[in-house]
Short mmCIF file of C-alpha atoms in Angstrom, two decimals:
data_model
loop_
_atom_site.label_atom_id
_atom_site.label_comp_id
_atom_site.label_asym_id
_atom_site.label_seq_id
_atom_site.Cartn_x
_atom_site.Cartn_y
_atom_site.Cartn_z
CA MET A 279 -18.86 -55.96 -1.65
CA MET A 280 -17.79 -56.79 1.92
CA THR A 281 -20.27 -59.00 3.73
CA THR A 282 -20.87 -60.98 6.90
CA GLU A 283 -22.11 -63.97 4.91
CA SER A 284 -20.19 -67.27 4.82
CA ALA A 285 -17.91 -68.17 1.93
CA SER A 286 -18.98 -70.09 -1.15
CA LEU A 287 -17.19 -71.34 -4.26
CA GLU A 288 -18.61 -68.40 -6.20
CA SER A 289 -17.77 -65.68 -3.67
CA LEU A 290 -14.14 -65.15 -4.72
CA ARG A 291 -13.29 -61.43 -4.85
CA VAL A 292 -10.38 -60.57 -7.18
CA LEU A 293 -8.40 -57.43 -6.29
CA TYR A 294 -5.71 -57.60 -8.97
CA GLN A 295 -4.87 -59.76 -11.98
CA SER A 296 -1.99 -59.88 -14.46
CA ASP A 297 -0.26 -62.54 -16.57
CA ASP A 298 1.87 -63.47 -13.55
CA TYR A 299 -0.23 -62.87 -10.44
CA ILE A 300 -3.74 -62.83 -9.03
CA VAL A 301 -4.45 -61.13 -5.70
CA VAL A 302 -7.71 -62.15 -4.06
CA ASP A 303 -9.55 -60.89 -1.00
CA LYS A 304 -9.58 -64.09 1.05
CA HIS A 305 -12.83 -64.69 2.93
CA TRP A 306 -12.78 -64.85 6.74
CA ASP A 307 -13.98 -68.47 7.13
CA ILE A 308 -12.08 -70.37 4.46
CA ARG A 309 -8.77 -72.21 4.22
CA ILE A 310 -6.27 -71.46 1.48
CA ASP A 311 -5.93 -75.13 0.59
CA SER A 312 -6.50 -78.54 2.16
CA LYS A 313 -5.60 -82.17 1.58
CA MET A 314 -8.78 -83.26 3.37
CA TRP A 315 -11.45 -84.61 1.04
CA TYR A 316 -14.23 -83.05 3.09
CA GLU A 317 -12.80 -79.52 2.76
CA LYS A 318 -14.91 -78.40 -0.20
CA HIS A 319 -14.58 -74.65 0.26
CA THR A 320 -10.97 -73.43 -0.08
CA VAL A 321 -9.34 -70.56 -1.95
CA GLN A 322 -7.79 -73.19 -4.21
CA ALA A 323 -11.26 -74.55 -5.06
CA GLN A 324 -12.56 -71.02 -5.64
CA LEU A 325 -9.68 -70.32 -8.06
CA ARG A 326 -10.32 -73.57 -9.94
CA GLU A 327 -13.99 -72.62 -10.19
CA ARG A 328 -13.29 -69.11 -11.50
CA PHE A 329 -10.08 -69.69 -13.48
CA PRO A 330 -9.92 -73.38 -14.54
CA GLN A 331 -7.71 -72.47 -17.52
CA LEU A 332 -5.04 -70.98 -15.22
CA ALA A 333 -4.58 -74.03 -12.97
CA ASP A 334 -1.13 -75.63 -13.29
CA PRO A 335 -1.34 -79.45 -13.29
CA SER A 336 2.33 -79.71 -12.29
CA THR A 337 1.52 -78.33 -8.80
CA TYR A 338 -0.31 -80.15 -6.02
CA TYR A 339 -2.97 -77.48 -5.53
CA GLY A 340 -3.05 -76.10 -9.07
CA PHE A 341 -1.99 -72.63 -7.90
CA ARG A 342 1.16 -71.29 -6.24
CA PHE A 343 0.31 -69.31 -3.10
CA CYS A 344 3.06 -66.77 -2.40
CA HIS A 345 2.31 -66.51 1.35
CA GLN A 346 -0.17 -67.67 3.98
CA LEU A 347 -3.17 -66.30 5.87
CA ASP A 348 -4.80 -68.04 8.81
CA PHE A 349 -8.19 -69.73 8.33
CA SER A 350 -9.92 -66.93 10.28
CA THR A 351 -7.99 -64.04 8.68
CA SER A 352 -9.37 -62.25 5.63
CA GLY A 353 -7.71 -60.00 3.10
CA ALA A 354 -5.09 -59.68 0.37
CA LEU A 355 -3.61 -63.01 -0.71
CA CYS A 356 -1.18 -63.20 -3.64
CA VAL A 357 -1.16 -66.18 -6.04
CA ALA A 358 1.57 -66.71 -8.66
CA LEU A 359 0.46 -68.07 -12.03
CA ASN A 360 3.81 -69.56 -13.08
CA LYS A 361 7.03 -70.84 -11.55
CA ALA A 362 9.15 -67.82 -12.50
CA ALA A 363 6.66 -65.38 -10.97
CA ALA A 364 6.52 -67.49 -7.80
CA GLY A 365 10.31 -67.36 -7.56
CA ARG A 366 10.40 -63.57 -7.88
CA ALA A 367 7.78 -63.13 -5.17
CA TYR A 368 9.45 -65.72 -2.94
CA ARG A 369 12.73 -63.79 -3.02
CA CYS A 370 10.94 -60.63 -1.89
CA PHE A 371 9.33 -62.44 1.03
CA LYS A 372 12.63 -64.17 1.90
CA ASP A 373 14.53 -60.86 1.85
CA ARG A 374 11.78 -59.21 3.97
CA THR A 375 11.21 -56.44 1.44
CA VAL A 376 7.45 -57.09 1.35
CA THR A 377 5.24 -54.61 3.21
CA LYS A 378 2.12 -56.01 4.86
CA ALA A 379 -0.39 -54.17 7.03
CA TYR A 380 -3.40 -55.63 8.83
CA LEU A 381 -6.50 -54.05 10.28
CA ALA A 382 -7.80 -55.40 13.57
CA LEU A 383 -10.36 -54.70 16.25
CA LEU A 384 -8.90 -55.29 19.71
CA ARG A 385 -10.70 -55.80 23.01
CA GLY A 386 -10.43 -52.77 25.30
CA TRP A 387 -9.00 -49.32 24.62
CA VAL A 388 -5.28 -49.37 23.81
CA GLU A 389 -3.60 -46.54 25.72
CA GLU A 390 -0.29 -46.28 23.85
CA GLU A 391 -1.17 -44.95 20.39
CA LYS A 392 2.00 -46.15 18.67
CA GLN A 393 4.15 -49.00 19.91
CA THR A 394 6.52 -51.72 18.80
CA LEU A 395 5.69 -55.17 20.17
CA GLU A 396 8.81 -57.31 20.54
CA PHE A 397 7.77 -60.49 22.34
CA ALA A 398 9.69 -63.56 21.17
CA ILE A 399 7.28 -66.28 20.04
CA GLY A 400 7.61 -70.05 20.24
CA LYS A 401 5.55 -73.20 19.91
CA ASN A 402 3.25 -74.02 22.83
CA SER A 403 3.99 -77.56 24.01
CA SER A 404 1.41 -77.56 26.83
CA GLU A 405 -1.18 -80.31 26.69
CA GLY A 406 -4.18 -79.27 24.65
CA LYS A 407 -2.40 -76.18 23.28
CA THR A 408 0.00 -77.64 20.73
CA HIS A 409 -1.94 -75.89 17.93
CA MET A 410 -1.08 -72.53 19.52
CA MET A 411 1.95 -70.27 19.86
CA CYS A 412 3.10 -68.44 23.00
CA ILE A 413 5.50 -65.74 24.14
CA GLU A 414 8.89 -66.39 25.69
CA GLY A 415 8.75 -66.98 29.43
CA THR A 416 5.33 -68.62 29.49
CA GLU A 417 4.87 -72.25 30.46
CA GLY A 418 5.51 -74.71 27.64
CA CYS A 419 7.05 -72.17 25.25
CA GLU A 420 9.52 -74.01 22.99
CA ASN A 421 12.24 -72.44 20.83
CA PRO A 422 11.03 -68.81 20.98
CA LYS A 423 12.29 -66.59 18.15
CA PRO A 424 12.52 -62.78 17.98
CA CYS A 425 9.43 -61.02 16.60
CA GLN A 426 8.46 -57.42 15.86
CA THR A 427 5.06 -55.86 15.22
CA GLU A 428 4.30 -52.15 14.77
CA LEU A 429 0.93 -51.15 16.23
CA THR A 430 -0.85 -47.86 15.41
CA VAL A 431 -4.21 -46.90 16.94
CA LEU A 432 -6.77 -45.59 14.43
CA GLU A 433 -10.08 -45.40 16.32
CA PHE A 434 -11.67 -45.99 19.70
CA GLY A 435 -15.20 -47.34 19.87
CA LEU A 436 -17.51 -50.07 21.06
CA TYR A 437 -18.06 -53.55 19.71
CA ASP A 438 -21.41 -54.95 20.76
CA GLY A 439 -21.37 -52.49 23.66
CA ASP A 440 -17.85 -53.33 24.90
CA PRO A 441 -14.76 -51.07 24.52
CA ALA A 442 -12.74 -51.85 21.39
CA THR A 443 -9.90 -50.26 19.42
CA LYS A 444 -9.32 -50.33 15.67
CA VAL A 445 -5.60 -50.62 14.95
CA LEU A 446 -3.22 -51.05 12.03
CA LEU A 447 -0.66 -53.80 12.58
CA GLN A 448 2.54 -54.12 10.56
CA PRO A 449 4.42 -57.38 11.10
CA LEU A 450 8.16 -56.86 10.63
CA THR A 451 8.75 -60.61 11.03
CA GLY A 452 6.62 -63.53 9.90
CA ARG A 453 6.02 -65.92 12.79
CA THR A 454 2.94 -68.16 12.98
CA HIS A 455 0.00 -66.36 14.67
CA GLN A 456 2.34 -63.42 15.38
CA LEU A 457 -0.27 -60.65 15.39
CA ARG A 458 -2.75 -62.66 17.44
CA VAL A 459 -0.14 -63.60 20.06
CA HIS A 460 1.37 -60.10 20.28
CA CYS A 461 -2.03 -58.42 20.76
CA ASN A 462 -2.99 -61.00 23.36
CA ALA A 463 0.33 -60.43 25.16
CA ILE A 464 -0.43 -56.72 25.77
CA GLY A 465 -3.86 -57.55 27.17
CA HIS A 466 -5.82 -56.55 24.06
CA PRO A 467 -6.75 -59.76 22.22
CA ILE A 468 -8.31 -59.56 18.77
CA VAL A 469 -12.10 -59.47 18.87
CA GLY A 470 -13.50 -62.88 17.97
CA ASP A 471 -10.20 -64.77 18.39
CA PHE A 472 -11.72 -68.03 19.60
CA THR A 473 -8.36 -69.82 19.89
CA TYR A 474 -6.42 -67.30 21.97
CA SER A 475 -9.40 -66.51 24.21
CA SER A 476 -9.55 -70.23 25.11
CA GLY A 477 -12.95 -70.40 23.43
CA ALA A 478 -14.49 -67.55 25.44
CA ASP A 479 -14.76 -64.95 22.67
CA ASP A 480 -17.32 -66.81 20.56
CA SER A 481 -20.10 -64.25 20.02
CA PRO A 482 -18.68 -62.23 17.05
CA TYR A 483 -19.39 -63.71 13.63
CA ARG A 484 -15.64 -63.74 12.79
CA MET A 485 -12.17 -62.95 14.08
CA MET A 486 -11.55 -59.26 13.40
CA LEU A 487 -8.19 -59.49 11.61
CA HIS A 488 -7.87 -58.42 7.97
CA ALA A 489 -4.86 -58.22 5.62
CA HIS A 490 -5.50 -54.69 4.35
CA LEU A 491 -2.31 -53.88 2.43
CA LEU A 492 0.18 -55.91 0.40
CA HIS A 493 3.20 -54.35 -1.34
CA ILE A 494 5.69 -56.62 -3.13
CA PRO A 495 8.64 -54.71 -4.68
CA LEU A 496 8.76 -56.72 -7.91
CA GLU A 497 10.80 -55.51 -10.89
CA PRO A 498 10.11 -53.62 -13.05
CA GLN A 499 6.63 -52.95 -11.62
CA PRO A 500 5.92 -53.30 -7.87
CA LEU A 501 2.65 -54.95 -6.83
CA LEU A 502 0.56 -52.77 -4.51
CA VAL A 503 -2.92 -53.90 -3.50
CA SER A 504 -5.41 -52.77 -0.85
CA ALA A 505 -8.20 -55.07 0.35
CA GLY A 506 -10.34 -52.33 1.87
CA ASP A 507 -11.72 -52.11 5.42
CA PRO A 508 -14.34 -54.63 6.54
CA PHE A 509 -14.59 -53.14 10.04
CA LEU A 510 -17.17 -50.50 9.28
CA SER A 511 -20.56 -49.93 10.85
CA ALA A 512 -22.11 -50.27 7.39
CA VAL A 513 -20.78 -53.85 7.23
CA ASP A 514 -21.12 -54.80 10.91
CA PRO A 515 -23.46 -52.53 12.92
CA LYS A 516 -22.07 -53.97 16.18
CA TRP A 517 -18.93 -51.84 15.62
CA LEU A 518 -19.55 -48.24 16.67
CA PRO A 519 -16.58 -45.85 16.31
CA GLN A 520 -16.55 -43.06 18.89
CA ARG A 521 -13.25 -41.21 18.48
CA SER A 522 -10.88 -41.20 15.52
CA LEU A 523 -7.16 -40.49 16.04
CA ARG A 524 -6.00 -40.80 12.44
CA THR A 525 -7.40 -41.97 9.12
CA LEU A 526 -6.52 -45.31 7.58
CA LYS A 527 -5.40 -43.69 4.32
CA ALA A 528 -3.03 -41.22 5.99
CA THR A 529 -1.56 -43.98 8.16
CA VAL A 530 -0.98 -46.31 5.21
CA ASP A 531 0.48 -43.49 3.09
CA ALA A 532 2.94 -42.66 5.88
CA LEU A 533 3.85 -46.35 6.22
CA LEU A 534 4.56 -46.66 2.49
CA GLU A 535 6.56 -43.42 2.43
CA HIS A 536 8.65 -44.71 5.32
CA ARG A 537 9.20 -48.00 3.47
CA VAL A 538 10.27 -46.15 0.29
CA GLU A 539 12.74 -44.10 2.32
CA GLU A 540 14.11 -47.26 3.95
CA GLU A 541 14.55 -48.90 0.54
CA ARG A 542 16.29 -45.77 -0.78
CA LYS A 543 18.76 -45.85 2.14
CA LEU A 544 19.38 -49.57 1.59
CA ARG A 545 20.11 -48.96 -2.10
CA GLU A 546 22.51 -46.15 -1.18
CA GLU A 547 24.24 -48.36 1.38
CA GLU A 548 24.55 -51.15 -1.19
CA ARG A 549 26.01 -48.75 -3.77
CA GLU A 550 28.47 -47.47 -1.17
CA ARG A 551 29.42 -51.06 -0.24
CA VAL A 552 30.03 -51.91 -3.91
CA ARG A 553 32.08 -48.72 -4.38
CA ARG A 554 34.29 -49.49 -1.39
CA GLU A 555 34.77 -53.07 -2.54
CA GLN A 556 35.79 -51.85 -5.99
CA GLU A 557 38.24 -49.40 -4.43
CA ARG A 558 39.74 -52.17 -2.29
CA LYS A 559 40.14 -54.40 -5.35
CA LYS A 560 41.68 -51.52 -7.28
CA GLY A 561 44.05 -50.82 -4.39
CA ARG A 562 45.11 -54.48 -4.24
CA ARG A 563 45.72 -54.50 -8.01
CA GLU A 564 47.81 -51.34 -7.80
CA GLN A 565 49.77 -52.77 -4.88
CA ARG A 566 50.46 -55.97 -6.81
CA THR A 567 51.54 -53.89 -9.82
CA GLU A 568 53.93 -51.85 -7.65
CA GLU A 569 55.33 -55.02 -6.08
CA GLU A 570 55.77 -56.60 -9.49
CA SER A 571 57.45 -53.43 -10.80
CA GLU A 572 59.84 -53.37 -7.80
CA GLU A 573 60.68 -57.03 -8.34
CA GLN A 574 61.35 -56.40 -12.02
CA ARG A 575 63.63 -53.45 -11.12
CA ARG A 576 65.64 -55.61 -8.71
CA GLN A 577 65.97 -58.38 -11.29
CA CYS A 578 67.09 -55.85 -13.90
CA GLN A 579 69.72 -54.37 -11.56
CA ALA A 580 70.98 -57.83 -10.71
CA TRP A 581 71.28 -58.68 -14.41
CA LEU A 582 73.10 -55.39 -15.15
CA SER A 583 75.53 -56.04 -12.30
CA GLU A 584 76.26 -59.48 -13.57
CA TRP A 585 76.67 -58.17 -17.12
CA ALA A 586 79.03 -55.40 -15.93
CA GLY A 587 81.07 -57.97 -14.03
CA ASP A 588 81.49 -60.05 -17.15
#
């Protein structure tokens, strides 16, 4: 059950479990892990509480987290239960074949219903902001790297009386604080983002960013998990939807279909690349065979000429 209550060791919500992976619905006010002795409530501690028999003593935290979520971000978080499973998931993340989609409430009404945000993001070196990221061209932005986020508007409404927009965000790259920085850059910061509002947006009980969907194309069985939608009036009465543009389910289904089509094209391109490479190798072998045959013919003619001369 989604709730506005703070996290506890017992409040771990499991979305999926197998011999190799556990996917949990990370709470919105809890760290994944921490080396600080005073950090009692972490996802790692919750997992040890619920699944002490699954903790791996050979790892620092006892569990292998396949990816990261910010302290203030809730939603689907994948944990590998052994080294081999962690390696398989890591390759998917490294090859960017993982599909992730986040729900967010943004300040204001976003005019452009579908857009691709492409601000390069770098570390903020300005005094007092070194824990933050920033977009290329802003003061103190160091080593900005290309970033892409797909934004789709789902609903317009009010949050605590102020205009707000529910959106689905798909990060196509994986920079630190990418979604928060990109939304802030278009003038629609995430509701409750204390850090990127310079401490001004402190009235909501949480930052409204939630990892809704996680798809990891593992073999032979892909991992597909949804962490639901916490931004509902039934959960938080301060959010009042007024006009819906598209449903969450239809939007996610379209996103997954698009991803499947992209993967199909990539497989076809890879097969075509392999076929061409095989043809080139075959052509080189045939050429060498022809050259060798020609050389043998010349040697034979030379030998016959010498023999005839004798």
